[in-house]
Amino acid sequence: MKATVFTQKDVIAVQSRDVPTIGPDEVLVKSRMVGVCHSDIELLEGRYILPFSYPIVPGHEWAGEVFEVGSDVAGLSQGDHVVGECVVGPGGKDHFGFTISGAMSEYFVVKGEWLHKVPSSMSWTQAALVEPFSVAYNATFTGRVDPADRVCVIGGGPIGLMTALAAKGRGATVALYEPQAFRREKAQELGIVHTFDPSSAADLATGLALTDGDNFDVVLETAGRPAAMATALELAGHSARVVYVGIDVGGSASAQLGLIQAKSLEVRGIIGSMGLWPQTIRFLSSGIVDPTGIVSHHVGLDEASEAFGLAKAGGTTTKVHVELNA
């Protein structure tokens, strides 16, 4: 079989390996679609939030098909369509695709308890978006978004676009603040009608007009940039819920922290989506929103280096998927 391997910092190879064998509590998965995430780029560049070592097979946003089931695994059968969680192991000590090898391999082994079945009617592209969409779902779940809310999403990257879709799916009025024009255009293609450039005073005013001058009931910050995180407090209305989704490590910016008290804000930060995968799968399966339009490029496993190059370059790339066993 073939596998994409980060052999060392900034070096990608497609290697030939033996198909792995499984233990009694394990499942052999035939990989079908794997997404490339910004965290994968950081891993390739030698940076991650947990210790890791090369060589490592990346891939934590994935969808696949059960190929073989260990004798102690219940509830799964050959041919089932599955997705799998990233934070795994006792106490979440391992991150699949980071501290242990992931899914960008024609076949790979996981513990049965890490898996969730998805309907066979769900495309491989949509199923491979369950992992990132679960973060978006968690943002709206934590923010308790409902149809009465005026919601501001800050940042139009893949997570921001999916967060806007999740809020729309919950019936809210959604405004997306994103400085890059092509991302605003992508949001509109996905059905997010209200998109604004935060660097434009006129756009800021137009966005706030959606709230009749009250500012937003919910602010979901997905950019992970300190300045944007500070702006979230300014855009929030009285008694608003502010949820920090984007990750920043070590950055800083001037912020009006007194607004938290003055506006009686409820401020939360989230990491990932542990415990919300079944709800995320049901939400996507309902068809109320379809995030597959976020995927801008599909490539084959032999073009894995191209996939990471596209993702790293940015530009008009929003999400790259690597297709396996087509």
Tab-separated table of C-alpha atoms in Angstrom:
chain	number	residue	atom	x	y	z
A	1	MET	CA	0.000	0.000	0.000
A	2	LYS	CA	0.975	3.666	-0.328
A	3	ALA	CA	1.227	6.191	2.485
A	4	THR	CA	2.092	9.876	2.718
A	5	VAL	CA	4.856	10.305	5.279
A	6	PHE	CA	6.478	13.353	6.829
A	7	THR	CA	9.967	11.844	7.029
A	8	GLN	CA	11.543	14.916	8.595
A	9	LYS	CA	10.910	18.642	8.860
A	10	ASP	CA	9.644	20.029	5.526
A	11	VAL	CA	10.088	16.678	3.734
A	12	ILE	CA	7.122	14.716	2.315
A	13	ALA	CA	7.389	11.265	0.747
A	14	VAL	CA	4.852	8.822	-0.676
A	15	GLN	CA	6.137	5.459	0.521
A	16	SER	CA	5.254	1.832	-0.116
A	17	ARG	CA	4.428	-0.006	3.113
A	18	ASP	CA	2.898	-3.300	4.182
A	19	VAL	CA	-0.808	-3.305	4.994
A	20	PRO	CA	-0.898	-3.275	8.814
A	21	THR	CA	-2.357	-6.068	10.921
A	22	ILE	CA	-4.853	-5.434	13.719
A	23	GLY	CA	-5.301	-6.518	17.312
A	24	PRO	CA	-8.566	-7.687	18.891
A	25	ASP	CA	-9.665	-4.142	19.877
A	26	GLU	CA	-8.656	-2.542	16.582
A	27	VAL	CA	-10.142	-1.826	13.163
A	28	LEU	CA	-8.415	-1.730	9.780
A	29	VAL	CA	-9.807	1.180	7.778
A	30	LYS	CA	-9.615	1.652	4.017
A	31	SER	CA	-9.018	5.381	3.662
A	32	ARG	CA	-11.173	7.229	1.110
A	33	MET	CA	-10.777	10.984	1.685
A	34	VAL	CA	-8.428	13.058	3.861
A	35	GLY	CA	-8.482	16.816	4.363
A	36	VAL	CA	-5.421	19.009	4.795
A	37	CYS	CA	-5.561	21.343	7.784
A	38	HIS	CA	-3.377	24.268	8.862
A	39	SER	CA	-2.270	22.127	11.810
A	40	ASP	CA	-0.853	19.611	9.310
A	41	ILE	CA	1.287	22.392	7.846
A	42	GLU	CA	2.566	23.231	11.324
A	43	LEU	CA	3.394	19.553	11.875
A	44	LEU	CA	5.335	19.476	8.602
A	45	GLU	CA	7.214	22.602	9.680
A	46	GLY	CA	8.201	20.996	12.981
A	47	ARG	CA	5.666	22.725	15.230
A	48	TYR	CA	2.762	21.262	17.165
A	49	ILE	CA	1.110	21.806	20.542
A	50	LEU	CA	2.208	18.340	21.777
A	51	PRO	CA	5.552	16.535	21.454
A	52	PHE	CA	5.867	14.336	18.341
A	53	SER	CA	8.560	12.667	16.293
A	54	TYR	CA	9.214	11.952	12.614
A	55	PRO	CA	8.469	9.907	10.595
A	56	ILE	CA	4.715	10.425	10.932
A	57	VAL	CA	1.733	9.827	8.643
A	58	PRO	CA	-0.529	12.918	8.740
A	59	GLY	CA	-4.295	13.037	8.359
A	60	HIS	CA	-6.873	13.748	11.065
A	61	GLU	CA	-9.769	15.005	8.890
A	62	TRP	CA	-10.784	11.804	7.174
A	63	ALA	CA	-13.477	9.418	5.997
A	64	GLY	CA	-13.044	5.741	5.274
A	65	GLU	CA	-14.530	2.289	5.026
A	66	VAL	CA	-14.197	-0.507	7.573
A	67	PHE	CA	-12.076	-3.242	5.977
A	68	GLU	CA	-11.446	-5.578	8.917
A	69	VAL	CA	-12.798	-5.687	12.482
A	70	GLY	CA	-11.001	-7.035	15.555
A	71	SER	CA	-12.656	-9.824	17.525
A	72	ASP	CA	-13.375	-7.598	20.553
A	73	VAL	CA	-14.896	-4.693	18.586
A	74	ALA	CA	-18.695	-4.438	18.703
A	75	GLY	CA	-21.058	-2.431	16.516
A	76	LEU	CA	-18.906	-2.247	13.388
A	77	SER	CA	-18.918	-4.397	10.264
A	78	GLN	CA	-16.899	-4.621	7.088
A	79	GLY	CA	-18.101	-1.984	4.631
A	80	ASP	CA	-19.360	0.505	7.235
A	81	HIS	CA	-18.572	4.129	6.403
A	82	VAL	CA	-16.761	5.741	9.323
A	83	VAL	CA	-15.024	8.870	10.565
A	84	GLY	CA	-12.800	9.167	13.607
A	85	GLU	CA	-11.943	11.540	16.404
A	86	CYS	CA	-8.592	13.290	16.637
A	87	VAL	CA	-8.096	13.512	20.415
A	88	VAL	CA	-7.779	9.873	21.462
A	89	GLY	CA	-6.253	7.539	24.016
A	90	PRO	CA	-6.487	7.607	27.824
A	91	GLY	CA	-7.213	11.165	28.912
A	92	GLY	CA	-6.846	12.348	25.316
A	93	LYS	CA	-3.069	11.990	25.528
A	94	ASP	CA	-2.688	11.269	21.801
A	95	HIS	CA	-3.699	13.272	18.749
A	96	PHE	CA	-4.431	11.093	15.727
A	97	GLY	CA	-2.397	12.255	12.743
A	98	PHE	CA	0.004	14.201	14.953
A	99	THR	CA	1.484	12.296	17.888
A	100	ILE	CA	0.439	8.989	16.301
A	101	SER	CA	0.181	8.279	12.590
A	102	GLY	CA	-3.011	9.270	10.819
A	103	ALA	CA	-5.207	8.522	7.829
A	104	MET	CA	-3.220	9.636	4.759
A	105	SER	CA	-2.462	6.025	3.963
A	106	GLU	CA	-4.423	3.570	1.844
A	107	TYR	CA	-5.040	1.477	4.977
A	108	PHE	CA	-4.561	2.364	8.631
A	109	VAL	CA	-5.351	0.998	12.090
A	110	VAL	CA	-7.487	2.631	14.783
A	111	LYS	CA	-9.184	1.597	17.999
A	112	GLY	CA	-12.843	0.771	17.500
A	113	GLU	CA	-13.849	3.228	20.228
A	114	TRP	CA	-12.478	6.160	18.211
A	115	LEU	CA	-14.881	5.632	15.322
A	116	HIS	CA	-18.328	6.936	14.416
A	117	LYS	CA	-20.459	5.508	11.639
A	118	VAL	CA	-21.822	7.886	9.007
A	119	PRO	CA	-24.670	7.208	6.562
A	120	SER	CA	-23.580	5.650	3.278
A	121	SER	CA	-25.595	8.398	1.572
A	122	MET	CA	-23.050	10.958	2.817
A	123	SER	CA	-20.344	11.601	0.214
A	124	TRP	CA	-16.719	10.937	1.114
A	125	THR	CA	-16.054	14.667	0.732
A	126	GLN	CA	-18.793	15.580	3.186
A	127	ALA	CA	-17.806	12.831	5.611
A	128	ALA	CA	-14.189	14.045	5.623
A	129	LEU	CA	-15.518	17.442	6.741
A	130	VAL	CA	-17.149	16.016	9.877
A	131	GLU	CA	-14.018	16.635	11.979
A	132	PRO	CA	-13.627	20.359	11.172
A	133	PHE	CA	-17.393	20.898	11.062
A	134	SER	CA	-17.643	19.423	14.558
A	135	VAL	CA	-15.555	22.387	15.769
A	136	ALA	CA	-18.003	24.762	14.073
A	137	TYR	CA	-20.919	22.868	15.589
A	138	ASN	CA	-19.276	23.146	19.011
A	139	ALA	CA	-18.938	26.919	18.559
A	140	THR	CA	-22.675	27.309	17.941
A	141	PHE	CA	-23.510	24.760	20.658
A	142	THR	CA	-21.381	26.614	23.218
A	143	GLY	CA	-22.815	29.943	22.055
A	144	ARG	CA	-26.365	28.525	22.360
A	145	VAL	CA	-27.241	29.943	18.938
A	146	ASP	CA	-30.940	29.973	18.067
A	147	PRO	CA	-33.187	31.661	15.455
A	148	ALA	CA	-33.576	34.813	17.558
A	149	ASP	CA	-29.854	35.550	17.501
A	150	ARG	CA	-27.885	38.028	15.423
A	151	VAL	CA	-24.547	36.218	15.086
A	152	CYS	CA	-21.190	37.652	14.075
A	153	VAL	CA	-18.532	35.213	12.839
A	154	ILE	CA	-15.035	36.711	12.736
A	155	GLY	CA	-12.752	35.066	10.178
A	156	GLY	CA	-13.596	33.395	6.868
A	157	GLY	CA	-11.132	30.519	6.807
A	158	PRO	CA	-12.456	26.939	6.600
A	159	ILE	CA	-13.507	26.872	10.266
A	160	GLY	CA	-15.049	30.338	10.007
A	161	LEU	CA	-17.017	29.412	6.889
A	162	MET	CA	-18.280	26.231	8.541
A	163	THR	CA	-19.129	28.125	11.729
A	164	ALA	CA	-21.185	30.590	9.697
A	165	LEU	CA	-22.965	27.659	8.034
A	166	ALA	CA	-23.622	26.001	11.397
A	167	ALA	CA	-25.116	29.231	12.765
A	168	LYS	CA	-27.222	29.607	9.623
A	169	GLY	CA	-28.385	26.016	10.031
A	170	ARG	CA	-29.579	26.893	13.527
A	171	GLY	CA	-31.746	29.622	12.016
A	172	ALA	CA	-29.755	32.671	13.128
A	173	THR	CA	-29.085	35.861	11.172
A	174	VAL	CA	-25.374	35.575	10.361
A	175	ALA	CA	-22.786	38.221	9.505
A	176	LEU	CA	-19.276	37.168	8.480
A	177	TYR	CA	-16.384	39.591	8.998
A	178	GLU	CA	-13.432	38.683	6.761
A	179	PRO	CA	-10.804	40.996	5.194
A	180	GLN	CA	-10.047	38.841	2.118
A	181	ALA	CA	-12.479	39.417	-0.735
A	182	PHE	CA	-12.288	35.889	-2.177
A	183	ARG	CA	-13.291	34.408	1.180
A	184	ARG	CA	-16.259	36.762	1.408
A	185	GLU	CA	-17.225	35.662	-2.100
A	186	LYS	CA	-16.895	31.997	-1.086
A	187	ALA	CA	-19.157	32.633	1.910
A	188	GLN	CA	-21.784	34.155	-0.363
A	189	GLU	CA	-21.536	31.143	-2.692
A	190	LEU	CA	-22.286	28.989	0.364
A	191	GLY	CA	-25.367	31.055	1.185
A	192	ILE	CA	-23.965	33.437	3.811
A	193	VAL	CA	-25.635	36.615	2.574
A	194	HIS	CA	-24.153	39.199	4.946
A	195	THR	CA	-20.368	39.486	4.527
A	196	PHE	CA	-18.276	42.477	5.534
A	197	ASP	CA	-14.701	43.741	5.371
A	198	PRO	CA	-13.624	44.578	8.956
A	199	SER	CA	-11.055	47.070	7.648
A	200	SER	CA	-13.858	49.165	6.122
A	201	ALA	CA	-15.632	51.582	8.460
A	202	ALA	CA	-18.620	51.589	6.112
A	203	ASP	CA	-18.817	47.779	6.174
A	204	LEU	CA	-18.561	47.726	9.961
A	205	ALA	CA	-21.453	50.173	10.197
A	206	THR	CA	-23.548	48.192	7.713
A	207	GLY	CA	-22.936	44.987	9.642
A	208	LEU	CA	-23.927	46.538	12.945
A	209	ALA	CA	-27.080	47.906	11.296
A	210	LEU	CA	-28.295	44.292	11.145
A	211	THR	CA	-28.644	44.485	14.927
A	212	ASP	CA	-30.560	47.799	14.974
A	213	GLY	CA	-27.676	49.310	16.914
A	214	ASP	CA	-27.660	46.665	19.652
A	215	ASN	CA	-24.471	44.936	18.454
A	216	PHE	CA	-24.450	41.148	18.130
A	217	ASP	CA	-26.117	38.627	20.432
A	218	VAL	CA	-23.391	36.059	19.735
A	219	VAL	CA	-19.818	36.600	18.499
A	220	LEU	CA	-17.875	33.554	17.303
A	221	GLU	CA	-14.192	34.391	16.806
A	222	THR	CA	-12.522	31.871	14.476
A	223	ALA	CA	-9.476	33.738	13.150
A	224	GLY	CA	-7.293	33.144	16.199
A	225	ARG	CA	-5.585	36.493	15.731
A	226	PRO	CA	-5.143	38.608	18.880
A	227	ALA	CA	-6.472	41.796	17.261
A	228	ALA	CA	-9.583	39.963	16.048
A	229	MET	CA	-10.027	38.428	19.484
A	230	ALA	CA	-10.016	41.931	20.973
A	231	THR	CA	-12.515	43.150	18.362
A	232	ALA	CA	-14.939	40.398	19.385
A	233	LEU	CA	-15.584	42.199	22.672
A	234	GLU	CA	-16.364	45.434	20.829
A	235	LEU	CA	-18.832	43.806	18.417
A	236	ALA	CA	-20.712	42.022	21.194
A	237	GLY	CA	-23.951	43.486	22.497
A	238	HIS	CA	-25.149	43.616	26.087
A	239	SER	CA	-25.373	40.133	27.673
A	240	ALA	CA	-23.909	38.617	24.503
A	241	ARG	CA	-22.148	35.269	24.314
A	242	VAL	CA	-18.583	35.438	22.973
A	243	VAL	CA	-16.909	32.177	21.960
A	244	TYR	CA	-13.221	31.986	21.043
A	245	VAL	CA	-12.684	29.208	18.506
A	246	GLY	CA	-9.492	30.218	16.680
A	247	ILE	CA	-6.268	29.240	18.422
A	248	ASP	CA	-3.485	31.653	19.295
A	249	VAL	CA	-0.418	30.670	21.304
A	250	GLY	CA	1.637	33.465	22.809
A	251	GLY	CA	0.244	36.404	20.835
A	252	SER	CA	-1.008	39.617	22.378
A	253	ALA	CA	-3.055	42.686	21.504
A	254	SER	CA	-4.565	45.629	23.311
A	255	ALA	CA	-8.136	44.817	24.367
A	256	GLN	CA	-10.889	46.653	26.227
A	257	LEU	CA	-11.324	44.033	28.932
A	258	GLY	CA	-13.660	46.329	30.834
A	259	LEU	CA	-16.282	45.581	28.171
A	260	ILE	CA	-16.684	42.090	29.628
A	261	GLN	CA	-18.043	43.598	32.820
A	262	ALA	CA	-19.717	46.670	31.323
A	263	LYS	CA	-21.707	44.553	28.847
A	264	SER	CA	-22.215	41.563	31.187
A	265	LEU	CA	-20.613	39.341	28.561
A	266	GLU	CA	-20.404	35.574	28.760
A	267	VAL	CA	-16.975	34.642	27.370
A	268	ARG	CA	-15.919	31.077	26.586
A	269	GLY	CA	-13.037	29.406	24.818
A	270	ILE	CA	-13.276	26.005	23.143
A	271	ILE	CA	-10.795	23.429	21.871
A	272	GLY	CA	-12.050	20.815	19.437
A	273	SER	CA	-15.396	19.107	19.842
A	274	MET	CA	-15.084	16.147	22.178
A	275	GLY	CA	-18.465	14.520	22.832
A	276	LEU	CA	-20.294	16.277	19.985
A	277	TRP	CA	-19.518	14.025	17.017
A	278	PRO	CA	-22.848	12.127	16.990
A	279	GLN	CA	-24.757	15.437	17.024
A	280	THR	CA	-22.513	16.841	14.281
A	281	ILE	CA	-23.124	13.809	12.070
A	282	ARG	CA	-26.894	14.056	12.568
A	283	PHE	CA	-26.781	17.802	11.842
A	284	LEU	CA	-24.919	17.289	8.556
A	285	SER	CA	-27.018	14.254	7.631
A	286	SER	CA	-30.165	16.361	7.933
A	287	GLY	CA	-29.102	18.303	4.840
A	288	ILE	CA	-29.894	21.640	6.459
A	289	VAL	CA	-26.470	22.907	5.323
A	290	ASP	CA	-23.873	21.496	2.931
A	291	PRO	CA	-20.229	22.458	3.582
A	292	THR	CA	-18.753	20.554	0.617
A	293	GLY	CA	-18.453	23.778	-1.397
A	294	ILE	CA	-15.640	24.791	0.952
A	295	VAL	CA	-13.384	22.178	-0.685
A	296	SER	CA	-11.541	23.946	-3.495
A	297	HIS	CA	-9.149	21.177	-4.599
A	298	HIS	CA	-9.132	17.371	-4.861
A	299	VAL	CA	-5.863	15.541	-5.574
A	300	GLY	CA	-4.733	11.920	-5.525
A	301	LEU	CA	-2.396	10.330	-2.991
A	302	ASP	CA	0.537	10.506	-5.408
A	303	GLU	CA	0.053	14.297	-5.486
A	304	ALA	CA	0.230	14.668	-1.697
A	305	SER	CA	3.118	17.129	-1.908
A	306	GLU	CA	0.986	19.290	-4.201
A	307	ALA	CA	-1.863	19.125	-1.689
A	308	PHE	CA	0.276	20.507	1.119
A	309	GLY	CA	1.795	23.096	-1.203
A	310	LEU	CA	-1.661	24.355	-2.158
A	311	ALA	CA	-2.772	24.488	1.463
A	312	LYS	CA	0.369	26.314	2.550
A	313	ALA	CA	0.244	28.825	-0.306
A	314	GLY	CA	-3.235	30.003	0.633
A	315	GLY	CA	-4.424	32.385	-2.058
A	316	THR	CA	-7.777	31.190	-3.343
A	317	THR	CA	-7.345	27.758	-1.741
A	318	THR	CA	-9.925	27.130	0.974
A	319	LYS	CA	-9.674	23.379	1.624
A	320	VAL	CA	-7.685	20.599	-0.071
A	321	HIS	CA	-8.816	16.966	-0.016
A	322	VAL	CA	-6.649	13.967	-0.869
A	323	GLU	CA	-8.607	11.105	-2.435
A	324	LEU	CA	-7.490	7.511	-1.810
A	325	ASN	CA	-8.606	4.103	-3.106
A	326	ALA	CA	-10.773	5.794	-5.748
